[in-house]
Amino acid sequence: EQGVTRFQLNPFPTAEPAAKRARTGPQAESDEKLQHDKTPEQQQVDRILVIDFGSQVSHLICRRVREANVYCEMRSCLLSASDVMSFAPTGVILSGGPHSVYDKEGPHLKKEVWSLLETRKVPVLGICYGLQEMCHTLGGQVEPGVKREFGHADLSVKGSVLFKEIAKDVPVWMSHGDKVTKLPPGFKAIASTGSCPYAAVENSQRLMWGVQFH
């Protein structure tokens, strides 16, 4: 994998601004005391967890999140539900990776992790392999592509809060051999290229988004 998107996605559009979560009165005093007892890392209201599937650019994803002034940490895709609970993310990003989701050695999130994310309504953004992992796990289908796609592609955006304030046609970077051929129930395509009809997908009710590009 190489390269990153040339524009800024709005990864978790449903996340409530921190200011709206502010409280006043006795509750505020109690919250302030709890905050005082936490480490500086734990005091961050917005916390993004990047789950790494072996991508060459996972650290770059973390850096981009931090450049947006949002606290971010990376964990292995082998993490447990308790690891996720301990970090308490307000959003999760699933990285790309070199494997195929249908291979025996292909890494997958534990079912308990998926269950926890849905139960706690944590927004999830899958990138490349992360998108394929999401679709494969939730009832879609991923198959080998006829030809590996590597390089620039023209993305046609159909409309979604994920692409807020982004042009309808933008250049992106593709690096994949497999592709999603069937979406899970409840998902829909929100962007495509000439060779990839599911270049970006979403299920806004389940707070899940995915992009095939970087």
PDB file of C-alpha atoms in Angstrom:
ATOM      1  CA  GLU A   1       0.000   0.000   0.000  1.00  0.00           C
ATOM      2  CA  GLN A   2       1.163   3.517  -0.741  1.00  0.00           C
ATOM      3  CA  GLY A   3      -0.250   6.991  -0.655  1.00  0.00           C
ATOM      4  CA  VAL A   4      -3.180   8.611   1.099  1.00  0.00           C
ATOM      5  CA  THR A   5      -6.315  10.458   0.097  1.00  0.00           C
ATOM      6  CA  ARG A   6      -5.828  13.957  -1.221  1.00  0.00           C
ATOM      7  CA  PHE A   7      -8.732  15.331   0.738  1.00  0.00           C
ATOM      8  CA  GLN A   8     -10.014  15.369   4.299  1.00  0.00           C
ATOM      9  CA  LEU A   9     -12.782  12.924   5.115  1.00  0.00           C
ATOM     10  CA  ASN A  10     -15.231  13.590   7.921  1.00  0.00           C
ATOM     11  CA  PRO A  11     -14.716  10.140   9.503  1.00  0.00           C
ATOM     12  CA  PHE A  12     -17.316  10.199  12.243  1.00  0.00           C
ATOM     13  CA  PRO A  13     -20.003  12.696  11.241  1.00  0.00           C
ATOM     14  CA  THR A  14     -22.435  11.650  13.945  1.00  0.00           C
ATOM     15  CA  ALA A  15     -20.024  12.276  16.814  1.00  0.00           C
ATOM     16  CA  GLU A  16     -21.463  14.877  19.187  1.00  0.00           C
ATOM     17  CA  PRO A  17     -19.280  17.966  19.667  1.00  0.00           C
ATOM     18  CA  ALA A  18     -17.560  18.064  23.048  1.00  0.00           C
ATOM     19  CA  ALA A  19     -19.154  21.410  23.891  1.00  0.00           C
ATOM     20  CA  LYS A  20     -22.615  19.876  23.671  1.00  0.00           C
ATOM     21  CA  ARG A  21     -21.600  17.218  26.150  1.00  0.00           C
ATOM     22  CA  ALA A  22     -20.610  19.796  28.785  1.00  0.00           C
ATOM     23  CA  ARG A  23     -22.529  19.700  32.056  1.00  0.00           C
ATOM     24  CA  THR A  24     -23.186  22.246  34.792  1.00  0.00           C
ATOM     25  CA  GLY A  25     -23.950  22.259  38.522  1.00  0.00           C
ATOM     26  CA  PRO A  26     -23.160  19.393  40.935  1.00  0.00           C
ATOM     27  CA  GLN A  27     -22.761  16.956  38.067  1.00  0.00           C
ATOM     28  CA  ALA A  28     -20.092  19.206  36.570  1.00  0.00           C
ATOM     29  CA  GLU A  29     -18.180  19.247  39.870  1.00  0.00           C
ATOM     30  CA  SER A  30     -18.343  15.449  40.058  1.00  0.00           C
ATOM     31  CA  ASP A  31     -17.142  15.146  36.457  1.00  0.00           C
ATOM     32  CA  GLU A  32     -14.301  17.587  37.163  1.00  0.00           C
ATOM     33  CA  LYS A  33     -13.100  15.465  40.066  1.00  0.00           C
ATOM     34  CA  LEU A  34     -13.199  12.322  37.923  1.00  0.00           C
ATOM     35  CA  GLN A  35     -11.214  14.117  35.241  1.00  0.00           C
ATOM     36  CA  HIS A  36      -8.618  15.212  37.807  1.00  0.00           C
ATOM     37  CA  ASP A  37      -8.056  11.571  38.782  1.00  0.00           C
ATOM     38  CA  LYS A  38      -7.368  10.537  35.179  1.00  0.00           C
ATOM     39  CA  THR A  39      -4.117  10.629  33.250  1.00  0.00           C
ATOM     40  CA  PRO A  40      -3.738  13.335  30.551  1.00  0.00           C
ATOM     41  CA  GLU A  41      -4.432  10.655  27.923  1.00  0.00           C
ATOM     42  CA  GLN A  42      -7.610   9.538  29.682  1.00  0.00           C
ATOM     43  CA  GLN A  43      -8.852  13.118  29.940  1.00  0.00           C
ATOM     44  CA  GLN A  44      -9.213  13.442  26.169  1.00  0.00           C
ATOM     45  CA  VAL A  45     -12.917  13.595  25.317  1.00  0.00           C
ATOM     46  CA  ASP A  46     -12.566  12.561  21.670  1.00  0.00           C
ATOM     47  CA  ARG A  47     -10.503   9.378  21.384  1.00  0.00           C
ATOM     48  CA  ILE A  48      -9.892   7.549  18.106  1.00  0.00           C
ATOM     49  CA  LEU A  49      -8.668   3.961  18.148  1.00  0.00           C
ATOM     50  CA  VAL A  50      -6.855   2.821  14.991  1.00  0.00           C
ATOM     51  CA  ILE A  51      -6.981  -0.976  14.699  1.00  0.00           C
ATOM     52  CA  ASP A  52      -4.013  -2.169  12.649  1.00  0.00           C
ATOM     53  CA  PHE A  53      -4.315  -5.030  10.155  1.00  0.00           C
ATOM     54  CA  GLY A  54      -0.721  -4.701   8.978  1.00  0.00           C
ATOM     55  CA  SER A  55      -0.946  -1.639   6.768  1.00  0.00           C
ATOM     56  CA  GLN A  56       2.173   0.292   5.804  1.00  0.00           C
ATOM     57  CA  VAL A  57       0.356   3.535   6.540  1.00  0.00           C
ATOM     58  CA  SER A  58      -1.315   2.815   9.891  1.00  0.00           C
ATOM     59  CA  HIS A  59       1.056   5.196  11.672  1.00  0.00           C
ATOM     60  CA  LEU A  60       0.296   7.817   9.033  1.00  0.00           C
ATOM     61  CA  ILE A  61      -3.431   7.408   9.727  1.00  0.00           C
ATOM     62  CA  CYS A  62      -2.735   8.070  13.409  1.00  0.00           C
ATOM     63  CA  ARG A  63      -0.667  11.125  12.555  1.00  0.00           C
ATOM     64  CA  ARG A  64      -3.416  12.563  10.353  1.00  0.00           C
ATOM     65  CA  VAL A  65      -5.939  12.132  13.169  1.00  0.00           C
ATOM     66  CA  ARG A  66      -3.612  13.869  15.620  1.00  0.00           C
ATOM     67  CA  GLU A  67      -3.040  16.690  13.163  1.00  0.00           C
ATOM     68  CA  ALA A  68      -6.799  17.262  13.411  1.00  0.00           C
ATOM     69  CA  ASN A  69      -6.253  17.797  17.168  1.00  0.00           C
ATOM     70  CA  VAL A  70      -7.895  14.513  18.143  1.00  0.00           C
ATOM     71  CA  TYR A  71      -6.289  12.047  20.536  1.00  0.00           C
ATOM     72  CA  CYS A  72      -5.433   8.761  18.819  1.00  0.00           C
ATOM     73  CA  GLU A  73      -3.750   5.443  19.607  1.00  0.00           C
ATOM     74  CA  MET A  74      -3.118   2.295  17.574  1.00  0.00           C
ATOM     75  CA  ARG A  75      -3.754  -1.311  18.608  1.00  0.00           C
ATOM     76  CA  SER A  76      -3.284  -4.697  16.946  1.00  0.00           C
ATOM     77  CA  CYS A  77      -6.283  -6.271  15.206  1.00  0.00           C
ATOM     78  CA  LEU A  78      -5.887  -9.147  17.679  1.00  0.00           C
ATOM     79  CA  LEU A  79      -7.134  -6.956  20.536  1.00  0.00           C
ATOM     80  CA  SER A  80      -9.933  -8.105  22.827  1.00  0.00           C
ATOM     81  CA  ALA A  81     -13.194  -6.424  23.781  1.00  0.00           C
ATOM     82  CA  SER A  82     -11.682  -5.547  27.161  1.00  0.00           C
ATOM     83  CA  ASP A  83      -8.843  -3.734  25.362  1.00  0.00           C
ATOM     84  CA  VAL A  84     -11.406  -1.629  23.516  1.00  0.00           C
ATOM     85  CA  MET A  85     -13.355  -0.943  26.714  1.00  0.00           C
ATOM     86  CA  SER A  86     -10.169   0.117  28.486  1.00  0.00           C
ATOM     87  CA  PHE A  87      -9.361   2.665  25.790  1.00  0.00           C
ATOM     88  CA  ALA A  88     -13.007   3.824  25.546  1.00  0.00           C
ATOM     89  CA  PRO A  89     -12.897   5.167  21.970  1.00  0.00           C
ATOM     90  CA  THR A  90     -15.399   7.619  20.564  1.00  0.00           C
ATOM     91  CA  GLY A  91     -14.536   6.338  17.086  1.00  0.00           C
ATOM     92  CA  VAL A  92     -12.642   3.437  15.495  1.00  0.00           C
ATOM     93  CA  ILE A  93     -10.655   3.239  12.259  1.00  0.00           C
ATOM     94  CA  LEU A  94      -9.880  -0.162  10.720  1.00  0.00           C
ATOM     95  CA  SER A  95      -6.636   0.067   8.737  1.00  0.00           C
ATOM     96  CA  GLY A  96      -5.697  -1.561   5.469  1.00  0.00           C
ATOM     97  CA  GLY A  97      -3.476  -4.626   5.258  1.00  0.00           C
ATOM     98  CA  PRO A  98      -1.699  -7.063   2.920  1.00  0.00           C
ATOM     99  CA  HIS A  99      -4.000 -10.052   3.452  1.00  0.00           C
ATOM    100  CA  SER A 100      -7.239 -11.263   1.870  1.00  0.00           C
ATOM    101  CA  VAL A 101     -10.236 -11.597   4.170  1.00  0.00           C
ATOM    102  CA  TYR A 102     -11.068 -15.038   2.753  1.00  0.00           C
ATOM    103  CA  ASP A 103      -7.550 -16.479   3.343  1.00  0.00           C
ATOM    104  CA  LYS A 104      -6.982 -18.796   6.298  1.00  0.00           C
ATOM    105  CA  GLU A 105      -4.246 -16.528   7.613  1.00  0.00           C
ATOM    106  CA  GLY A 106      -6.289 -13.369   7.062  1.00  0.00           C
ATOM    107  CA  PRO A 107      -6.730 -11.467  10.364  1.00  0.00           C
ATOM    108  CA  HIS A 108     -10.197 -10.682  11.680  1.00  0.00           C
ATOM    109  CA  LEU A 109     -11.642  -8.775  14.589  1.00  0.00           C
ATOM    110  CA  LYS A 110     -13.063 -10.962  17.333  1.00  0.00           C
ATOM    111  CA  LYS A 111     -16.861 -11.235  17.326  1.00  0.00           C
ATOM    112  CA  GLU A 112     -16.908  -9.795  20.828  1.00  0.00           C
ATOM    113  CA  VAL A 113     -15.209  -6.645  19.545  1.00  0.00           C
ATOM    114  CA  TRP A 114     -17.780  -6.158  16.773  1.00  0.00           C
ATOM    115  CA  SER A 115     -20.552  -6.750  19.298  1.00  0.00           C
ATOM    116  CA  LEU A 116     -19.101  -4.203  21.705  1.00  0.00           C
ATOM    117  CA  LEU A 117     -18.727  -1.527  19.023  1.00  0.00           C
ATOM    118  CA  GLU A 118     -22.327  -1.960  17.933  1.00  0.00           C
ATOM    119  CA  THR A 119     -23.718  -2.138  21.468  1.00  0.00           C
ATOM    120  CA  ARG A 120     -21.910   1.051  22.444  1.00  0.00           C
ATOM    121  CA  LYS A 121     -22.724   2.705  19.111  1.00  0.00           C
ATOM    122  CA  VAL A 122     -19.099   3.531  18.344  1.00  0.00           C
ATOM    123  CA  PRO A 123     -18.678   4.914  14.794  1.00  0.00           C
ATOM    124  CA  VAL A 124     -16.404   2.748  12.634  1.00  0.00           C
ATOM    125  CA  LEU A 125     -14.487   3.697   9.479  1.00  0.00           C
ATOM    126  CA  GLY A 126     -12.871   0.892   7.466  1.00  0.00           C
ATOM    127  CA  ILE A 127     -10.064   1.721   5.022  1.00  0.00           C
ATOM    128  CA  CYS A 128      -9.139  -0.732   2.222  1.00  0.00           C
ATOM    129  CA  TYR A 129      -8.758  -4.088   4.044  1.00  0.00           C
ATOM    130  CA  GLY A 130     -10.765  -2.512   6.866  1.00  0.00           C
ATOM    131  CA  LEU A 131     -13.667  -1.970   4.460  1.00  0.00           C
ATOM    132  CA  GLN A 132     -13.397  -5.558   3.219  1.00  0.00           C
ATOM    133  CA  GLU A 133     -13.229  -6.909   6.768  1.00  0.00           C
ATOM    134  CA  MET A 134     -16.373  -4.979   7.649  1.00  0.00           C
ATOM    135  CA  CYS A 135     -18.314  -6.206   4.614  1.00  0.00           C
ATOM    136  CA  HIS A 136     -17.041  -9.793   4.877  1.00  0.00           C
ATOM    137  CA  THR A 137     -17.924 -10.040   8.572  1.00  0.00           C
ATOM    138  CA  LEU A 138     -21.351  -8.439   8.329  1.00  0.00           C
ATOM    139  CA  GLY A 139     -22.738 -10.520   5.477  1.00  0.00           C
ATOM    140  CA  GLY A 140     -21.316  -9.033   2.297  1.00  0.00           C
ATOM    141  CA  GLN A 141     -18.957 -10.645  -0.176  1.00  0.00           C
ATOM    142  CA  VAL A 142     -15.317  -9.989  -1.087  1.00  0.00           C
ATOM    143  CA  GLU A 143     -13.698 -11.590  -4.132  1.00  0.00           C
ATOM    144  CA  PRO A 144     -10.369 -11.418  -5.983  1.00  0.00           C
ATOM    145  CA  GLY A 145     -10.329  -8.694  -8.594  1.00  0.00           C
ATOM    146  CA  VAL A 146      -9.705  -9.549 -12.236  1.00  0.00           C
ATOM    147  CA  LYS A 147      -6.743  -7.180 -12.112  1.00  0.00           C
ATOM    148  CA  ARG A 148      -4.928  -5.556  -9.204  1.00  0.00           C
ATOM    149  CA  GLU A 149      -5.702  -1.848  -9.048  1.00  0.00           C
ATOM    150  CA  PHE A 150      -2.734   0.292  -8.114  1.00  0.00           C
ATOM    151  CA  GLY A 151      -2.453   4.019  -8.659  1.00  0.00           C
ATOM    152  CA  HIS A 152      -4.643   7.052  -9.124  1.00  0.00           C
ATOM    153  CA  ALA A 153      -8.372   6.755  -9.745  1.00  0.00           C
ATOM    154  CA  ASP A 154     -11.201   9.243 -10.211  1.00  0.00           C
ATOM    155  CA  LEU A 155     -13.777   8.980  -7.453  1.00  0.00           C
ATOM    156  CA  SER A 156     -17.397   9.894  -8.125  1.00  0.00           C
ATOM    157  CA  VAL A 157     -19.163  10.828  -4.872  1.00  0.00           C
ATOM    158  CA  LYS A 158     -22.876  10.061  -4.671  1.00  0.00           C
ATOM    159  CA  GLY A 159     -23.491  11.929  -1.459  1.00  0.00           C
ATOM    160  CA  SER A 160     -23.000  11.211   2.232  1.00  0.00           C
ATOM    161  CA  VAL A 161     -22.150  13.069   5.424  1.00  0.00           C
ATOM    162  CA  LEU A 162     -18.785  11.279   5.183  1.00  0.00           C
ATOM    163  CA  PHE A 163     -17.961  13.486   2.195  1.00  0.00           C
ATOM    164  CA  LYS A 164     -19.299  16.733   3.632  1.00  0.00           C
ATOM    165  CA  GLU A 165     -17.851  19.760   1.802  1.00  0.00           C
ATOM    166  CA  ILE A 166     -15.973  17.495  -0.625  1.00  0.00           C
ATOM    167  CA  ALA A 167     -16.314  17.826  -4.393  1.00  0.00           C
ATOM    168  CA  LYS A 168     -18.366  15.278  -6.337  1.00  0.00           C
ATOM    169  CA  ASP A 169     -15.345  14.203  -8.387  1.00  0.00           C
ATOM    170  CA  VAL A 170     -11.970  13.835  -6.671  1.00  0.00           C
ATOM    171  CA  PRO A 171      -8.696  11.974  -7.333  1.00  0.00           C
ATOM    172  CA  VAL A 172      -7.840   9.134  -4.929  1.00  0.00           C
ATOM    173  CA  TRP A 173      -5.178   6.446  -4.595  1.00  0.00           C
ATOM    174  CA  MET A 174      -6.098   2.784  -5.027  1.00  0.00           C
ATOM    175  CA  SER A 175      -3.971  -0.163  -3.933  1.00  0.00           C
ATOM    176  CA  HIS A 176      -5.928  -3.427  -3.794  1.00  0.00           C
ATOM    177  CA  GLY A 177      -6.296  -6.804  -5.443  1.00  0.00           C
ATOM    178  CA  ASP A 178      -9.602  -7.842  -3.864  1.00  0.00           C
ATOM    179  CA  LYS A 179     -12.835  -5.911  -3.927  1.00  0.00           C
ATOM    180  CA  VAL A 180     -16.284  -5.946  -2.393  1.00  0.00           C
ATOM    181  CA  THR A 181     -18.774  -7.517  -4.808  1.00  0.00           C
ATOM    182  CA  LYS A 182     -21.816  -7.632  -2.530  1.00  0.00           C
ATOM    183  CA  LEU A 183     -22.740  -5.283   0.302  1.00  0.00           C
ATOM    184  CA  PRO A 184     -23.996  -6.452   3.700  1.00  0.00           C
ATOM    185  CA  PRO A 185     -27.697  -5.857   4.426  1.00  0.00           C
ATOM    186  CA  GLY A 186     -28.424  -2.208   5.153  1.00  0.00           C
ATOM    187  CA  PHE A 187     -25.305  -0.855   3.446  1.00  0.00           C
ATOM    188  CA  LYS A 188     -25.265   1.313   0.330  1.00  0.00           C
ATOM    189  CA  ALA A 189     -22.647   2.671  -2.050  1.00  0.00           C
ATOM    190  CA  ILE A 190     -21.789   6.349  -1.554  1.00  0.00           C
ATOM    191  CA  ALA A 191     -18.913   6.622  -4.049  1.00  0.00           C
ATOM    192  CA  SER A 192     -17.500   4.689  -6.992  1.00  0.00           C
ATOM    193  CA  THR A 193     -14.774   4.646  -9.620  1.00  0.00           C
ATOM    194  CA  GLY A 194     -14.815   3.257 -13.151  1.00  0.00           C
ATOM    195  CA  SER A 195     -13.646  -0.155 -11.928  1.00  0.00           C
ATOM    196  CA  CYS A 196     -14.867  -0.156  -8.321  1.00  0.00           C
ATOM    197  CA  PRO A 197     -18.635   0.290  -7.782  1.00  0.00           C
ATOM    198  CA  TYR A 198     -18.241   0.122  -3.994  1.00  0.00           C
ATOM    199  CA  ALA A 199     -15.344   2.537  -3.557  1.00  0.00           C
ATOM    200  CA  ALA A 200     -17.101   3.912  -0.474  1.00  0.00           C
ATOM    201  CA  VAL A 201     -20.059   2.515   1.467  1.00  0.00           C
ATOM    202  CA  GLU A 202     -22.095   3.306   4.533  1.00  0.00           C
ATOM    203  CA  ASN A 203     -24.721   2.088   6.940  1.00  0.00           C
ATOM    204  CA  SER A 204     -25.516   5.281   8.800  1.00  0.00           C
ATOM    205  CA  GLN A 205     -27.923   3.568  11.207  1.00  0.00           C
ATOM    206  CA  ARG A 206     -25.139   1.257  12.404  1.00  0.00           C
ATOM    207  CA  LEU A 207     -22.613   4.136  12.306  1.00  0.00           C
ATOM    208  CA  MET A 208     -20.376   2.304   9.844  1.00  0.00           C
ATOM    209  CA  TRP A 209     -18.508   3.677   6.848  1.00  0.00           C
ATOM    210  CA  GLY A 210     -15.849   2.219   4.591  1.00  0.00           C
ATOM    211  CA  VAL A 211     -13.586   3.362   1.755  1.00  0.00           C
ATOM    212  CA  GLN A 212     -11.571   1.213  -0.636  1.00  0.00           C
ATOM    213  CA  PHE A 213      -9.107   3.978  -1.449  1.00  0.00           C
ATOM    214  CA  HIS A 214      -6.407   5.718   0.597  1.00  0.00           C
TER     215      HIS A 214
END
